[in-house]
Short mmCIF file of C-alpha atoms in Angstrom, two decimals:
data_model
loop_
_atom_site.label_atom_id
_atom_site.label_comp_id
_atom_site.label_asym_id
_atom_site.label_seq_id
_atom_site.Cartn_x
_atom_site.Cartn_y
_atom_site.Cartn_z
CA MET A 1195 -31.20 -122.54 -17.01
CA ALA A 1196 -33.45 -123.63 -14.78
CA ARG A 1197 -35.12 -126.90 -14.33
CA HIS A 1198 -39.17 -125.98 -14.22
CA PRO A 1199 -41.01 -128.94 -12.63
CA THR A 1200 -44.16 -129.64 -13.66
CA GLN A 1201 -46.08 -131.31 -10.40
CA GLN A 1202 -47.62 -128.82 -8.14
CA ARG A 1203 -45.88 -129.61 -5.16
CA ALA A 1204 -42.39 -129.03 -6.77
CA LYS A 1205 -43.66 -125.82 -8.41
CA ASP A 1206 -44.35 -124.62 -4.93
CA ARG A 1207 -40.87 -125.41 -3.64
CA PHE A 1208 -39.48 -123.66 -6.68
CA ASP A 1209 -41.27 -120.93 -6.26
CA ARG A 1210 -40.53 -120.70 -2.43
CA ILE A 1211 -36.50 -121.00 -3.43
CA LEU A 1212 -37.17 -117.91 -6.08
CA GLN A 1213 -38.98 -115.86 -3.05
CA ALA A 1214 -36.06 -116.59 -0.63
CA ALA A 1215 -33.40 -115.63 -3.31
CA GLU A 1216 -35.35 -112.21 -3.65
CA THR A 1217 -34.67 -111.50 0.01
CA LEU A 1218 -31.11 -112.82 -0.03
CA LEU A 1219 -30.52 -110.57 -3.12
CA ILE A 1220 -31.84 -107.32 -0.84
CA GLU A 1221 -30.04 -108.65 2.17
CA ALA A 1222 -26.72 -109.30 0.79
CA GLY A 1223 -26.22 -108.25 -2.68
CA LEU A 1224 -25.04 -110.14 -5.57
CA SER A 1225 -21.63 -110.75 -3.69
CA GLY A 1226 -23.28 -112.53 -0.90
CA PHE A 1227 -25.52 -114.47 -3.25
CA SER A 1228 -24.92 -118.46 -2.97
CA ILE A 1229 -26.61 -121.69 -3.31
CA PRO A 1230 -25.44 -122.82 0.04
CA ALA A 1231 -26.25 -119.48 1.75
CA LEU A 1232 -29.80 -119.80 -0.02
CA ALA A 1233 -30.58 -123.22 1.17
CA GLU A 1234 -29.16 -122.40 4.83
CA ARG A 1235 -32.05 -119.92 4.75
CA LEU A 1236 -34.89 -122.26 3.28
CA GLY A 1237 -33.74 -125.25 5.50
CA TYR A 1238 -33.28 -127.11 2.59
CA THR A 1239 -30.20 -129.34 1.59
CA ARG A 1240 -28.12 -128.13 -1.09
CA GLY A 1241 -29.12 -130.74 -3.25
CA SER A 1242 -32.87 -129.78 -3.04
CA VAL A 1243 -31.84 -126.38 -4.73
CA TYR A 1244 -29.54 -127.71 -7.25
CA ALA A 1245 -32.11 -130.08 -8.20
CA TYR A 1246 -34.27 -127.19 -10.05
CA PHE A 1247 -31.26 -124.35 -10.59
CA PRO A 1248 -27.69 -126.25 -11.45
CA THR A 1249 -25.89 -123.20 -10.90
CA PRO A 1250 -26.81 -119.71 -8.50
CA TYR A 1251 -26.81 -117.88 -12.13
CA ALA A 1252 -29.83 -120.02 -13.18
CA ILE A 1253 -31.44 -118.66 -10.39
CA LEU A 1254 -30.48 -115.17 -11.10
CA ASN A 1255 -31.74 -115.42 -15.14
CA GLU A 1256 -35.15 -116.93 -14.04
CA LEU A 1257 -35.68 -113.68 -11.47
CA VAL A 1258 -34.18 -111.38 -14.14
CA GLY A 1259 -36.66 -112.89 -16.80
CA ARG A 1260 -39.62 -112.90 -14.41
CA TYR A 1261 -38.89 -109.13 -13.76
CA LEU A 1262 -38.91 -108.59 -17.32
CA VAL A 1263 -41.93 -109.88 -18.12
CA GLU A 1264 -43.79 -108.16 -15.50
CA LEU A 1265 -42.00 -104.95 -16.66
CA GLU A 1266 -43.34 -105.64 -20.21
CA ALA A 1267 -46.77 -106.29 -19.08
CA VAL A 1268 -47.20 -103.12 -16.93
CA PHE A 1269 -46.63 -101.40 -20.48
CA PHE A 1270 -48.50 -103.38 -22.83
CA SER A 1271 -51.45 -103.20 -20.64
CA ARG A 1272 -51.50 -99.55 -20.69
CA ALA A 1273 -51.11 -99.61 -24.92
CA GLU A 1274 -54.54 -97.58 -25.30
CA GLU A 1275 -53.89 -94.98 -22.39
CA LEU A 1276 -50.73 -94.22 -23.78
CA ARG A 1277 -51.77 -93.71 -27.58
CA ARG A 1278 -54.56 -91.43 -26.07
CA LEU A 1279 -51.43 -89.43 -24.63
CA GLY A 1280 -49.11 -89.08 -27.69
CA TRP A 1281 -45.53 -89.44 -28.12
CA ARG A 1282 -44.26 -87.34 -25.77
CA ASP A 1283 -46.34 -87.11 -22.79
CA GLY A 1284 -46.38 -91.12 -23.37
CA THR A 1285 -42.96 -90.77 -23.24
CA ALA A 1286 -43.08 -89.05 -19.63
CA VAL A 1287 -45.78 -91.94 -18.59
CA VAL A 1288 -43.37 -94.88 -19.76
CA VAL A 1289 -40.71 -93.41 -17.50
CA ASP A 1290 -42.74 -92.92 -14.95
CA HIS A 1291 -44.08 -96.79 -14.99
CA ALA A 1292 -40.53 -97.60 -15.36
CA VAL A 1293 -39.11 -95.73 -12.49
CA ALA A 1294 -42.22 -96.95 -10.09
CA PHE A 1295 -41.24 -100.58 -11.12
CA HIS A 1296 -37.50 -100.34 -10.27
CA ASN A 1297 -38.01 -98.68 -7.26
CA ALA A 1298 -40.40 -101.22 -5.92
CA HIS A 1299 -38.02 -104.12 -6.95
CA PRO A 1300 -35.24 -103.88 -4.92
CA ALA A 1301 -33.64 -106.99 -5.96
CA ALA A 1302 -34.59 -106.43 -9.82
CA ARG A 1303 -32.51 -103.43 -9.42
CA PRO A 1304 -29.06 -104.71 -9.57
CA LEU A 1305 -29.93 -107.50 -11.72
CA ILE A 1306 -31.65 -105.59 -14.44
CA LEU A 1307 -29.45 -102.10 -14.12
CA GLY A 1308 -26.39 -103.36 -12.34
CA GLY A 1309 -25.20 -105.12 -15.53
CA ALA A 1310 -26.15 -108.38 -17.62
CA VAL A 1311 -25.37 -111.60 -15.30
CA THR A 1312 -24.95 -113.83 -18.08
CA ASP A 1313 -25.11 -114.06 -21.85
CA ASP A 1314 -28.99 -115.13 -21.27
CA SER A 1315 -29.95 -112.48 -19.05
CA TYR A 1316 -28.32 -109.78 -21.07
CA ARG A 1317 -30.18 -111.12 -24.17
CA ALA A 1318 -33.30 -111.28 -21.84
CA GLN A 1319 -32.65 -107.48 -21.27
CA GLU A 1320 -32.17 -106.78 -24.90
CA ARG A 1321 -35.10 -108.36 -25.85
CA THR A 1322 -37.11 -106.62 -23.61
CA ASN A 1323 -35.93 -103.18 -24.87
CA LYS A 1324 -36.60 -104.51 -28.09
CA ARG A 1325 -40.24 -105.51 -27.27
CA LEU A 1326 -40.73 -101.82 -25.45
CA GLY A 1327 -39.56 -100.08 -28.50
CA GLU A 1328 -41.71 -102.28 -30.56
CA LEU A 1329 -44.51 -101.34 -28.24
CA GLY A 1330 -43.60 -97.49 -28.82
CA ARG A 1331 -43.81 -97.74 -32.37
CA MET A 1332 -47.25 -99.52 -32.36
CA VAL A 1333 -48.89 -97.36 -30.06
CA TRP A 1334 -47.32 -93.62 -31.50
CA TYR A 1335 -46.34 -94.38 -34.78
CA GLN A 1336 -48.54 -96.84 -36.38
CA GLY A 1337 -46.00 -99.00 -37.47
CA GLY A 1338 -44.87 -96.65 -40.26
CA LEU A 1339 -44.52 -93.28 -39.47
CA LEU A 1340 -40.82 -93.05 -38.56
CA PRO A 1341 -38.26 -95.23 -40.68
CA GLY A 1342 -37.91 -98.72 -40.25
CA GLY A 1343 -34.69 -100.92 -40.63
CA SER A 1344 -31.51 -99.62 -39.12
CA PRO A 1345 -31.15 -97.76 -36.72
CA ASP A 1346 -34.14 -99.18 -34.78
CA LEU A 1347 -35.36 -95.75 -33.51
CA THR A 1348 -37.75 -96.78 -30.91
CA THR A 1349 -35.63 -99.36 -29.62
CA LEU A 1350 -32.71 -96.74 -29.06
CA ALA A 1351 -35.01 -94.46 -27.23
CA ALA A 1352 -35.79 -97.34 -24.90
CA ASP A 1353 -31.66 -98.40 -24.61
CA ILE A 1354 -31.26 -94.45 -23.52
CA GLY A 1355 -33.85 -94.28 -21.03
CA THR A 1356 -32.34 -97.50 -19.10
CA ALA A 1357 -28.86 -95.87 -19.49
CA CYS A 1358 -30.16 -93.08 -17.39
CA PHE A 1359 -31.49 -95.64 -14.82
CA ARG A 1360 -28.30 -97.41 -14.32
CA ARG A 1361 -26.48 -94.38 -13.88
CA SER A 1362 -28.92 -93.42 -11.13
CA PHE A 1363 -28.68 -96.99 -9.49
CA PHE A 1364 -24.92 -96.87 -10.08
CA GLU A 1365 -24.77 -93.64 -8.15
CA TYR A 1366 -27.80 -93.77 -5.55
CA GLY A 1367 -29.37 -97.12 -5.77
CA GLU A 1368 -32.30 -96.21 -6.87
CA ILE A 1369 -34.06 -94.11 -9.66
CA THR A 1370 -33.90 -90.42 -8.33
CA PRO A 1371 -36.24 -87.77 -9.52
CA ALA A 1372 -33.47 -86.06 -11.47
CA TYR A 1373 -32.24 -89.13 -13.06
CA ARG A 1374 -36.34 -89.54 -14.14
CA ASP A 1375 -36.32 -86.20 -15.62
CA ALA A 1376 -32.97 -86.93 -17.47
CA ALA A 1377 -34.50 -90.20 -19.15
CA VAL A 1378 -37.89 -88.57 -20.36
CA ALA A 1379 -35.49 -85.46 -21.58
CA ALA A 1380 -32.78 -87.66 -23.13
CA MET A 1381 -35.62 -90.01 -25.02
CA ALA A 1382 -37.54 -87.17 -26.36
CA GLY A 1383 -34.66 -85.17 -27.38
CA PHE A 1384 -33.12 -88.23 -29.23
CA LEU A 1385 -36.89 -88.93 -31.04
CA ALA A 1386 -38.06 -85.22 -31.67
CA PRO A 1387 -35.66 -84.70 -35.13
CA TYR A 1388 -36.71 -87.89 -36.65
CA MET A 1389 -40.76 -87.61 -35.16
CA ASP A 1390 -40.32 -84.10 -36.71
CA ALA A 1391 -39.20 -85.18 -39.95
CA ALA A 1392 -41.68 -87.69 -40.50
CA VAL A 1393 -44.85 -85.70 -39.25
CA LYS A 1394 -44.06 -82.37 -41.47
CA PRO A 1395 -44.47 -84.18 -45.04
CA ALA A 1396 -47.46 -86.23 -43.98
CA ALA A 1397 -49.08 -82.79 -42.74
CA ARG A 1398 -48.32 -81.25 -45.97
CA ALA A 1399 -49.99 -84.27 -47.66
CA ARG A 1400 -52.97 -83.69 -46.02
CA LYS A 1401 -53.12 -80.24 -46.45
CA ALA A 1402 -52.72 -81.11 -50.44
CA GLY A 1403 -55.24 -83.51 -50.20
#
């Protein structure tokens, strides 16, 4: 893992290393990424990079973590908007925000959609999908409309959307409109039977009351 500095001057260097790492990833890809190449680009000694990042994976994990936090923030900042839309339209909006994020961050795509770099980055991705699933349950299902426990339906829906994105990235290097539509259809199609099963008894109960 990265060694996070506490002094401002060191923090500035830490961030410069990460910014240069993003540029190197965009230009050379994962296969061309290394600490020697990064140090040369920055004009730093290798030791000055190793002081914060003991391995290349420490840099990649730090970038993954930052990207995923930013992606979560996009959705959580729009929770009220999503609640007003309802789950079907809201799912499409969530996918659109995710498409825009991935297509605007070329260094994030290989790290998030190209497969986990390390066990730590894998866990970070899974935690993010879990958080997005929890957001969906909180926004549209009020924590109780869909059955709880196993399987975790809303997290599975997030996993399904991510799978569509990964296929699009593998085939085209970005999220295309066709795969955007596939993600919306797949997520909605997966959730619809559960939503129907949950909503109909609730509607009957309201009429009886």
